[in-house]
């Protein structure tokens, strides 16, 4: 399989899916507070997506090769959890940082976006990790234009975060997206300039760096999904779905509540 170039009609549908995805993140924001369980956040998001948006939560029962079907409608990854945390009945507590990752299918097309949320007042170190991760995602996004290479995106992220002492997770990457959740190409969050596939207008993919406060190494928990840092250091992630345009990029996962670009 090769990388698909989306038609204008497909791009219109991707914009809709992207906006709905971002609107779920806007909607859930005021609920992310000490005492709430991630199961409650999952149910709120699920009901909004299904009943109001009349869309499909892509994670629910998602089962890529070798994985047990994902049991919930969103991913919630707390503190040292890197990604794919499964919502459960544990309550969030003051000082937690949590990533909520939302993927919505509307009219056959996917939108995929995540943000970090602060529960009460996290430490200065935790807040700085989130800020740097958000800036890192944006450095990756700003490397997107026709004629640039995938390696330019990875390099923009890696060369920004590693001098700050942070680790870039290697095992998970951004991905092409469209009618399928995960398409080609793989968008690594590390790399060398002028290497890898050339970007062309009409490509759509995510940029979703996972940045650890400590070493980059990760391990998978026994639930088959949750990924945590090996050294138990904090981890943060932001994600947008991006379109390569004739002149640069367009962020597809935008809504009224999207933080303005840096
Ligand atoms: N949303 C994740 C991503 O950004 C994938 C989650 S797969 C799931 O690629 F099954 F855990 F939901
Ligand atoms: Co993604
Ligand atoms: Co995602």
PDB file of C-alpha atoms and ligand atoms in Angstrom:
ATOM      1  CA  UNK A   1       0.000   0.000   0.000  1.00  0.00           C
ATOM      2  CA  UNK A   2       1.144   3.514  -0.739  1.00  0.00           C
ATOM      3  CA  UNK A   3       0.256   6.921   0.619  1.00  0.00           C
ATOM      4  CA  UNK A   4      -3.121   8.188  -0.550  1.00  0.00           C
ATOM      5  CA  UNK A   5      -3.624  11.708  -1.889  1.00  0.00           C
ATOM      6  CA  UNK A   6      -7.017  12.942  -0.739  1.00  0.00           C
ATOM      7  CA  UNK A   7      -9.424  14.476  -3.245  1.00  0.00           C
ATOM      8  CA  UNK A   8     -11.102  17.838  -2.507  1.00  0.00           C
ATOM      9  CA  UNK A   9     -14.254  15.933  -1.546  1.00  0.00           C
ATOM     10  CA  UNK A  10     -12.325  13.708   0.861  1.00  0.00           C
ATOM     11  CA  UNK A  11     -10.600  16.749   2.344  1.00  0.00           C
ATOM     12  CA  UNK A  12     -13.991  18.325   3.062  1.00  0.00           C
ATOM     13  CA  UNK A  13     -14.992  15.196   4.966  1.00  0.00           C
ATOM     14  CA  UNK A  14     -11.669  15.119   6.836  1.00  0.00           C
ATOM     15  CA  UNK A  15     -12.269  18.736   7.937  1.00  0.00           C
ATOM     16  CA  UNK A  16     -15.634  17.742   9.382  1.00  0.00           C
ATOM     17  CA  UNK A  17     -14.220  14.696  11.189  1.00  0.00           C
ATOM     18  CA  UNK A  18     -11.331  16.806  12.461  1.00  0.00           C
ATOM     19  CA  UNK A  19     -13.592  19.530  13.811  1.00  0.00           C
ATOM     20  CA  UNK A  20     -15.824  17.008  15.588  1.00  0.00           C
ATOM     21  CA  UNK A  21     -12.745  15.391  17.158  1.00  0.00           C
ATOM     22  CA  UNK A  22     -11.527  18.731  18.457  1.00  0.00           C
ATOM     23  CA  UNK A  23     -15.007  19.585  19.732  1.00  0.00           C
ATOM     24  CA  UNK A  24     -14.957  16.440  21.884  1.00  0.00           C
ATOM     25  CA  UNK A  25     -11.761  17.725  23.512  1.00  0.00           C
ATOM     26  CA  UNK A  26     -13.404  21.129  24.058  1.00  0.00           C
ATOM     27  CA  UNK A  27     -16.499  19.500  25.539  1.00  0.00           C
ATOM     28  CA  UNK A  28     -14.635  17.283  27.997  1.00  0.00           C
ATOM     29  CA  UNK A  29     -12.272  19.987  29.288  1.00  0.00           C
ATOM     30  CA  UNK A  30     -14.416  21.284  32.198  1.00  0.00           C
ATOM     31  CA  UNK A  31     -15.006  17.719  33.437  1.00  0.00           C
ATOM     32  CA  UNK A  32     -11.300  16.926  33.865  1.00  0.00           C
ATOM     33  CA  UNK A  33     -11.089  17.598  37.617  1.00  0.00           C
ATOM     34  CA  UNK A  34      -9.949  15.855  40.792  1.00  0.00           C
ATOM     35  CA  UNK A  35     -12.444  13.123  41.732  1.00  0.00           C
ATOM     36  CA  UNK A  36     -13.708  12.268  38.262  1.00  0.00           C
ATOM     37  CA  UNK A  37     -12.905   8.792  36.955  1.00  0.00           C
ATOM     38  CA  UNK A  38     -11.601   8.201  33.468  1.00  0.00           C
ATOM     39  CA  UNK A  39     -14.568   5.858  32.939  1.00  0.00           C
ATOM     40  CA  UNK A  40     -16.850   8.845  33.510  1.00  0.00           C
ATOM     41  CA  UNK A  41     -14.853  10.894  30.981  1.00  0.00           C
ATOM     42  CA  UNK A  42     -15.074   7.988  28.531  1.00  0.00           C
ATOM     43  CA  UNK A  43     -18.857   7.781  28.881  1.00  0.00           C
ATOM     44  CA  UNK A  44     -19.303  11.539  28.464  1.00  0.00           C
ATOM     45  CA  UNK A  45     -17.205  11.503  25.275  1.00  0.00           C
ATOM     46  CA  UNK A  46     -18.847   8.342  23.947  1.00  0.00           C
ATOM     47  CA  UNK A  47     -22.352   9.761  24.401  1.00  0.00           C
ATOM     48  CA  UNK A  48     -21.433  13.078  22.764  1.00  0.00           C
ATOM     49  CA  UNK A  49     -19.858  11.330  19.770  1.00  0.00           C
ATOM     50  CA  UNK A  50     -22.678   8.817  19.278  1.00  0.00           C
ATOM     51  CA  UNK A  51     -25.800  10.752  20.318  1.00  0.00           C
ATOM     52  CA  UNK A  52     -24.949  14.339  19.372  1.00  0.00           C
ATOM     53  CA  UNK A  53     -22.302  14.138  16.667  1.00  0.00           C
ATOM     54  CA  UNK A  54     -23.844  10.987  15.170  1.00  0.00           C
ATOM     55  CA  UNK A  55     -20.355   9.729  14.635  1.00  0.00           C
ATOM     56  CA  UNK A  56     -18.332   6.686  15.677  1.00  0.00           C
ATOM     57  CA  UNK A  57     -15.647   6.547  18.390  1.00  0.00           C
ATOM     58  CA  UNK A  58     -12.872   4.812  16.441  1.00  0.00           C
ATOM     59  CA  UNK A  59     -11.013   3.274  19.413  1.00  0.00           C
ATOM     60  CA  UNK A  60     -13.993   1.170  20.578  1.00  0.00           C
ATOM     61  CA  UNK A  61     -13.265  -2.439  19.580  1.00  0.00           C
ATOM     62  CA  UNK A  62     -10.304  -1.339  17.472  1.00  0.00           C
ATOM     63  CA  UNK A  63      -8.132  -4.423  17.031  1.00  0.00           C
ATOM     64  CA  UNK A  64      -5.097  -3.963  14.807  1.00  0.00           C
ATOM     65  CA  UNK A  65      -3.078  -7.121  14.153  1.00  0.00           C
ATOM     66  CA  UNK A  66      -2.173  -8.988  17.296  1.00  0.00           C
ATOM     67  CA  UNK A  67      -4.037  -6.692  19.695  1.00  0.00           C
ATOM     68  CA  UNK A  68      -6.982  -7.589  21.858  1.00  0.00           C
ATOM     69  CA  UNK A  69      -9.925  -5.302  20.887  1.00  0.00           C
ATOM     70  CA  UNK A  70      -9.646  -1.902  22.605  1.00  0.00           C
ATOM     71  CA  UNK A  71     -12.500  -1.820  25.152  1.00  0.00           C
ATOM     72  CA  UNK A  72     -13.295   1.919  25.429  1.00  0.00           C
ATOM     73  CA  UNK A  73     -14.134   4.925  23.277  1.00  0.00           C
ATOM     74  CA  UNK A  74     -11.220   7.191  24.255  1.00  0.00           C
ATOM     75  CA  UNK A  75      -7.646   6.773  25.492  1.00  0.00           C
ATOM     76  CA  UNK A  76      -6.697   8.356  28.838  1.00  0.00           C
ATOM     77  CA  UNK A  77      -3.026   8.301  29.809  1.00  0.00           C
ATOM     78  CA  UNK A  78      -2.097   9.628  33.245  1.00  0.00           C
ATOM     79  CA  UNK A  79       1.326  10.799  34.490  1.00  0.00           C
ATOM     80  CA  UNK A  80       3.886   8.095  33.570  1.00  0.00           C
ATOM     81  CA  UNK A  81       1.448   6.485  31.119  1.00  0.00           C
ATOM     82  CA  UNK A  82       2.685   7.267  27.609  1.00  0.00           C
ATOM     83  CA  UNK A  83      -0.339   6.375  25.477  1.00  0.00           C
ATOM     84  CA  UNK A  84      -3.301   4.021  25.000  1.00  0.00           C
ATOM     85  CA  UNK A  85      -4.278   4.149  28.677  1.00  0.00           C
ATOM     86  CA  UNK A  86      -7.638   2.410  29.136  1.00  0.00           C
ATOM     87  CA  UNK A  87     -10.251   4.407  31.071  1.00  0.00           C
ATOM     88  CA  UNK A  88     -11.076   2.851  34.427  1.00  0.00           C
ATOM     89  CA  UNK A  89     -12.709   3.536  37.782  1.00  0.00           C
ATOM     90  CA  UNK A  90      -9.755   5.255  39.439  1.00  0.00           C
ATOM     91  CA  UNK A  91     -10.378   8.926  40.191  1.00  0.00           C
ATOM     92  CA  UNK A  92      -8.080  11.676  38.949  1.00  0.00           C
ATOM     93  CA  UNK A  93      -6.264  13.479  41.741  1.00  0.00           C
ATOM     94  CA  UNK A  94      -4.803  16.914  42.267  1.00  0.00           C
ATOM     95  CA  UNK A  95      -1.464  17.232  40.459  1.00  0.00           C
ATOM     96  CA  UNK A  96      -2.114  14.620  37.765  1.00  0.00           C
ATOM     97  CA  UNK A  97      -1.420  15.345  34.126  1.00  0.00           C
ATOM     98  CA  UNK A  98      -3.622  13.411  31.734  1.00  0.00           C
ATOM     99  CA  UNK A  99      -3.704  12.967  27.979  1.00  0.00           C
ATOM    100  CA  UNK A 100      -7.090  12.408  26.381  1.00  0.00           C
ATOM    101  CA  UNK A 101      -6.844  11.047  22.838  1.00  0.00           C
ATOM    102  CA  UNK A 102      -9.987  11.223  20.725  1.00  0.00           C
ATOM    103  CA  UNK A 103     -10.592   9.649  17.326  1.00  0.00           C
ATOM    104  CA  UNK A 104     -13.923  10.197  15.591  1.00  0.00           C
ATOM    105  CA  UNK A 105     -15.200   8.654  12.364  1.00  0.00           C
ATOM    106  CA  UNK A 106     -17.721  10.789  10.474  1.00  0.00           C
ATOM    107  CA  UNK A 107     -19.017   9.987   7.008  1.00  0.00           C
ATOM    108  CA  UNK A 108     -16.291   7.353   6.646  1.00  0.00           C
ATOM    109  CA  UNK A 109     -13.340   9.589   7.533  1.00  0.00           C
ATOM    110  CA  UNK A 110     -11.236   9.837  10.693  1.00  0.00           C
ATOM    111  CA  UNK A 111     -10.092  12.763  12.819  1.00  0.00           C
ATOM    112  CA  UNK A 112      -7.466  12.094  15.531  1.00  0.00           C
ATOM    113  CA  UNK A 113      -6.301  14.569  18.168  1.00  0.00           C
ATOM    114  CA  UNK A 114      -5.113  14.655  21.759  1.00  0.00           C
ATOM    115  CA  UNK A 115      -4.329  17.257  24.394  1.00  0.00           C
ATOM    116  CA  UNK A 116      -2.871  17.287  27.888  1.00  0.00           C
ATOM    117  CA  UNK A 117      -5.058  18.318  30.836  1.00  0.00           C
ATOM    118  CA  UNK A 118      -3.978  19.534  34.271  1.00  0.00           C
ATOM    119  CA  UNK A 119      -5.823  18.238  37.319  1.00  0.00           C
ATOM    120  CA  UNK A 120      -5.630  20.999  39.907  1.00  0.00           C
ATOM    121  CA  UNK A 121      -2.059  22.214  40.110  1.00  0.00           C
ATOM    122  CA  UNK A 122       0.586  19.874  38.709  1.00  0.00           C
ATOM    123  CA  UNK A 123       4.254  20.473  39.532  1.00  0.00           C
ATOM    124  CA  UNK A 124       6.260  23.024  37.591  1.00  0.00           C
ATOM    125  CA  UNK A 125       8.184  20.118  36.015  1.00  0.00           C
ATOM    126  CA  UNK A 126       4.967  18.464  34.854  1.00  0.00           C
ATOM    127  CA  UNK A 127       3.617  21.670  33.372  1.00  0.00           C
ATOM    128  CA  UNK A 128       6.912  22.387  31.623  1.00  0.00           C
ATOM    129  CA  UNK A 129       6.944  18.890  30.086  1.00  0.00           C
ATOM    130  CA  UNK A 130       3.467  19.516  28.662  1.00  0.00           C
ATOM    131  CA  UNK A 131       4.423  22.958  27.349  1.00  0.00           C
ATOM    132  CA  UNK A 132       7.571  21.603  25.665  1.00  0.00           C
ATOM    133  CA  UNK A 133       5.612  18.695  24.148  1.00  0.00           C
ATOM    134  CA  UNK A 134       3.039  21.099  22.702  1.00  0.00           C
ATOM    135  CA  UNK A 135       5.815  23.294  21.279  1.00  0.00           C
ATOM    136  CA  UNK A 136       7.494  20.174  19.888  1.00  0.00           C
ATOM    137  CA  UNK A 137       4.310  19.130  18.079  1.00  0.00           C
ATOM    138  CA  UNK A 138       4.109  22.606  16.572  1.00  0.00           C
ATOM    139  CA  UNK A 139       7.740  22.506  15.435  1.00  0.00           C
ATOM    140  CA  UNK A 140       6.854  19.272  13.653  1.00  0.00           C
ATOM    141  CA  UNK A 141       3.726  20.794  12.113  1.00  0.00           C
ATOM    142  CA  UNK A 142       5.650  23.824  10.859  1.00  0.00           C
ATOM    143  CA  UNK A 143       8.066  21.538   9.003  1.00  0.00           C
ATOM    144  CA  UNK A 144       5.164  20.346   6.811  1.00  0.00           C
ATOM    145  CA  UNK A 145       5.074  21.615   3.231  1.00  0.00           C
ATOM    146  CA  UNK A 146       5.144  20.010  -0.226  1.00  0.00           C
ATOM    147  CA  UNK A 147       8.689  18.954  -1.045  1.00  0.00           C
ATOM    148  CA  UNK A 148       9.744  18.632   2.601  1.00  0.00           C
ATOM    149  CA  UNK A 149      10.565  15.147   3.879  1.00  0.00           C
ATOM    150  CA  UNK A 150       9.183  13.072   6.741  1.00  0.00           C
ATOM    151  CA  UNK A 151      12.652  13.233   8.331  1.00  0.00           C
ATOM    152  CA  UNK A 152      12.334  17.017   8.549  1.00  0.00           C
ATOM    153  CA  UNK A 153       9.330  16.594  10.852  1.00  0.00           C
ATOM    154  CA  UNK A 154      11.090  14.110  13.121  1.00  0.00           C
ATOM    155  CA  UNK A 155      14.231  16.191  13.216  1.00  0.00           C
ATOM    156  CA  UNK A 156      12.332  19.365  14.139  1.00  0.00           C
ATOM    157  CA  UNK A 157      10.869  17.562  17.164  1.00  0.00           C
ATOM    158  CA  UNK A 158      13.929  15.602  18.279  1.00  0.00           C
ATOM    159  CA  UNK A 159      16.386  18.494  17.960  1.00  0.00           C
ATOM    160  CA  UNK A 160      14.107  20.647  20.113  1.00  0.00           C
ATOM    161  CA  UNK A 161      13.370  18.266  23.003  1.00  0.00           C
ATOM    162  CA  UNK A 162      16.573  16.256  23.443  1.00  0.00           C
ATOM    163  CA  UNK A 163      18.796  19.228  24.383  1.00  0.00           C
ATOM    164  CA  UNK A 164      16.245  19.936  27.141  1.00  0.00           C
ATOM    165  CA  UNK A 165      16.960  16.493  28.603  1.00  0.00           C
ATOM    166  CA  UNK A 166      13.729  14.862  27.453  1.00  0.00           C
ATOM    167  CA  UNK A 167      13.320  11.547  25.644  1.00  0.00           C
ATOM    168  CA  UNK A 168      11.403  10.982  22.382  1.00  0.00           C
ATOM    169  CA  UNK A 169       9.423   7.727  22.389  1.00  0.00           C
ATOM    170  CA  UNK A 170      10.498   5.627  19.394  1.00  0.00           C
ATOM    171  CA  UNK A 171       7.998   2.775  19.366  1.00  0.00           C
ATOM    172  CA  UNK A 172       4.924   4.848  18.452  1.00  0.00           C
ATOM    173  CA  UNK A 173       4.606   7.400  15.715  1.00  0.00           C
ATOM    174  CA  UNK A 174       2.240   9.608  13.762  1.00  0.00           C
ATOM    175  CA  UNK A 175       0.406   7.983  10.881  1.00  0.00           C
ATOM    176  CA  UNK A 176      -1.436   8.561   7.675  1.00  0.00           C
ATOM    177  CA  UNK A 177      -5.177   8.827   8.287  1.00  0.00           C
ATOM    178  CA  UNK A 178      -8.347   8.967   6.210  1.00  0.00           C
ATOM    179  CA  UNK A 179     -10.807   6.180   5.582  1.00  0.00           C
ATOM    180  CA  UNK A 180      -8.597   4.103   7.843  1.00  0.00           C
ATOM    181  CA  UNK A 181      -7.433   4.977  11.379  1.00  0.00           C
ATOM    182  CA  UNK A 182      -3.799   4.120  10.689  1.00  0.00           C
ATOM    183  CA  UNK A 183      -2.556   4.398   7.104  1.00  0.00           C
ATOM    184  CA  UNK A 184       0.826   4.911   5.538  1.00  0.00           C
ATOM    185  CA  UNK A 185       3.095   6.717   6.060  1.00  0.00           C
ATOM    186  CA  UNK A 186       4.603   6.318   9.515  1.00  0.00           C
ATOM    187  CA  UNK A 187       5.537   9.737  10.852  1.00  0.00           C
ATOM    188  CA  UNK A 188       8.471   9.271  13.227  1.00  0.00           C
ATOM    189  CA  UNK A 189       9.079  11.927  15.869  1.00  0.00           C
ATOM    190  CA  UNK A 190      12.855  11.674  15.450  1.00  0.00           C
ATOM    191  CA  UNK A 191      15.009  11.687  12.339  1.00  0.00           C
ATOM    192  CA  UNK A 192      17.417  13.464  10.076  1.00  0.00           C
ATOM    193  CA  UNK A 193      16.663  16.358   7.741  1.00  0.00           C
ATOM    194  CA  UNK A 194      16.265  15.568   4.038  1.00  0.00           C
ATOM    195  CA  UNK A 195      15.521  11.902   4.664  1.00  0.00           C
ATOM    196  CA  UNK A 196      12.397   9.819   4.228  1.00  0.00           C
ATOM    197  CA  UNK A 197       9.370  10.180   2.012  1.00  0.00           C
ATOM    198  CA  UNK A 198       8.714  13.476   0.268  1.00  0.00           C
ATOM    199  CA  UNK A 199       5.498  15.250   1.270  1.00  0.00           C
ATOM    200  CA  UNK A 200       2.894  16.080  -1.368  1.00  0.00           C
ATOM    201  CA  UNK A 201      -0.205  18.253  -1.264  1.00  0.00           C
ATOM    202  CA  UNK A 202      -3.260  16.175  -0.380  1.00  0.00           C
ATOM    203  CA  UNK A 203      -1.522  13.864   2.089  1.00  0.00           C
ATOM    204  CA  UNK A 204      -3.138  13.665   5.527  1.00  0.00           C
ATOM    205  CA  UNK A 205      -1.342  12.367   8.601  1.00  0.00           C
ATOM    206  CA  UNK A 206      -1.030  12.913  12.321  1.00  0.00           C
ATOM    207  CA  UNK A 207       1.849  14.393  14.272  1.00  0.00           C
ATOM    208  CA  UNK A 208       1.685  13.143  17.865  1.00  0.00           C
ATOM    209  CA  UNK A 209       4.987  13.230  19.743  1.00  0.00           C
ATOM    210  CA  UNK A 210       5.213  11.313  23.018  1.00  0.00           C
ATOM    211  CA  UNK A 211       7.871  13.009  25.143  1.00  0.00           C
ATOM    212  CA  UNK A 212       9.233  11.574  28.400  1.00  0.00           C
ATOM    213  CA  UNK A 213      10.703  13.645  31.216  1.00  0.00           C
ATOM    214  CA  UNK A 214      13.307  10.874  31.576  1.00  0.00           C
ATOM    215  CA  UNK A 215      14.600   8.170  29.262  1.00  0.00           C
ATOM    216  CA  UNK A 216      12.732   7.368  26.030  1.00  0.00           C
ATOM    217  CA  UNK A 217      12.240   3.697  26.906  1.00  0.00           C
ATOM    218  CA  UNK A 218       8.745   2.325  27.388  1.00  0.00           C
ATOM    219  CA  UNK A 219       7.018  -0.892  28.328  1.00  0.00           C
ATOM    220  CA  UNK A 220       3.581  -2.313  27.673  1.00  0.00           C
ATOM    221  CA  UNK A 221       1.338  -3.325  30.574  1.00  0.00           C
ATOM    222  CA  UNK A 222      -0.418  -6.681  30.881  1.00  0.00           C
ATOM    223  CA  UNK A 223      -3.756  -5.233  29.723  1.00  0.00           C
ATOM    224  CA  UNK A 224      -2.368  -5.403  26.187  1.00  0.00           C
ATOM    225  CA  UNK A 225      -2.696  -1.652  25.585  1.00  0.00           C
ATOM    226  CA  UNK A 226      -1.410   0.736  28.244  1.00  0.00           C
ATOM    227  CA  UNK A 227       2.122   1.962  27.542  1.00  0.00           C
ATOM    228  CA  UNK A 228       4.203   3.421  30.404  1.00  0.00           C
ATOM    229  CA  UNK A 229       7.699   4.846  30.765  1.00  0.00           C
ATOM    230  CA  UNK A 230      10.222   2.224  31.834  1.00  0.00           C
ATOM    231  CA  UNK A 231      11.820   4.599  34.368  1.00  0.00           C
ATOM    232  CA  UNK A 232       8.393   5.792  35.606  1.00  0.00           C
ATOM    233  CA  UNK A 233       9.148   9.361  34.538  1.00  0.00           C
ATOM    234  CA  UNK A 234       6.255  11.560  33.434  1.00  0.00           C
ATOM    235  CA  UNK A 235       5.217  11.499  29.785  1.00  0.00           C
ATOM    236  CA  UNK A 236       3.206  13.951  27.693  1.00  0.00           C
ATOM    237  CA  UNK A 237       1.645  13.927  24.227  1.00  0.00           C
ATOM    238  CA  UNK A 238      -0.247  16.253  21.911  1.00  0.00           C
ATOM    239  CA  UNK A 239      -1.704  15.260  18.556  1.00  0.00           C
ATOM    240  CA  UNK A 240      -3.190  16.979  15.524  1.00  0.00           C
ATOM    241  CA  UNK A 241      -4.364  15.673  12.154  1.00  0.00           C
ATOM    242  CA  UNK A 242      -2.621  17.620   9.382  1.00  0.00           C
ATOM    243  CA  UNK A 243      -3.261  18.161   5.660  1.00  0.00           C
ATOM    244  CA  UNK A 244      -0.359  19.005   3.356  1.00  0.00           C
ATOM    245  CA  UNK A 245      -1.524  21.995   1.284  1.00  0.00           C
ATOM    246  CA  UNK A 246       0.001  23.595  -1.838  1.00  0.00           C
ATOM    247  CA  UNK A 247       1.775  26.142   0.344  1.00  0.00           C
ATOM    248  CA  UNK A 248       2.342  24.345   3.656  1.00  0.00           C
ATOM    249  CA  UNK A 249      -0.076  22.718   6.063  1.00  0.00           C
ATOM    250  CA  UNK A 250      -3.612  22.930   7.389  1.00  0.00           C
ATOM    251  CA  UNK A 251      -4.510  21.633  10.849  1.00  0.00           C
ATOM    252  CA  UNK A 252      -7.738  19.647  10.426  1.00  0.00           C
ATOM    253  CA  UNK A 253      -8.445  19.012  14.116  1.00  0.00           C
ATOM    254  CA  UNK A 254      -9.511  22.529  15.018  1.00  0.00           C
ATOM    255  CA  UNK A 255     -12.491  24.007  16.852  1.00  0.00           C
ATOM    256  CA  UNK A 256     -13.314  27.043  18.983  1.00  0.00           C
ATOM    257  CA  UNK A 257     -11.408  25.602  21.940  1.00  0.00           C
ATOM    258  CA  UNK A 258      -8.184  24.720  20.129  1.00  0.00           C
ATOM    259  CA  UNK A 259      -5.280  26.531  21.780  1.00  0.00           C
ATOM    260  CA  UNK A 260      -3.974  29.169  19.333  1.00  0.00           C
ATOM    261  CA  UNK A 261      -0.704  28.181  17.592  1.00  0.00           C
ATOM    262  CA  UNK A 262       2.503  29.361  19.289  1.00  0.00           C
TER     263      UNK A 262
HETATM  264  N1  LIG B   1      -5.496   7.551  18.938  1.00  0.00           N
HETATM  265  C1  LIG B   1      -4.306   6.752  18.939  1.00  0.00           C
HETATM  266  C2  LIG B   1      -3.399   7.346  17.884  1.00  0.00           C
HETATM  267  O1  LIG B   1      -3.188   8.512  17.952  1.00  0.00           O
HETATM  268  C3  LIG B   1      -4.541   5.307  18.686  1.00  0.00           C
HETATM  269  C4  LIG B   1      -5.348   4.669  19.732  1.00  0.00           C
HETATM  270  S1  LIG B   1      -5.637   3.037  19.312  1.00  0.00           S
HETATM  271  C5  LIG B   1      -6.681   2.543  20.541  1.00  0.00           C
HETATM  272  O2  LIG B   1      -2.947   6.750  16.946  1.00  0.00           O
HETATM  273  F1  LIG B   1      -7.164   1.423  20.170  1.00  0.00           F
HETATM  274  F2  LIG B   1      -5.985   2.487  21.661  1.00  0.00           F
HETATM  275  F3  LIG B   1      -7.622   3.432  20.676  1.00  0.00           F
HETATM  276 CO1  LIG B   2      -2.947   9.128  15.988  1.00  0.00          CO
HETATM  277 CO1  LIG B   3      -4.787   9.687  18.670  1.00  0.00          CO
END
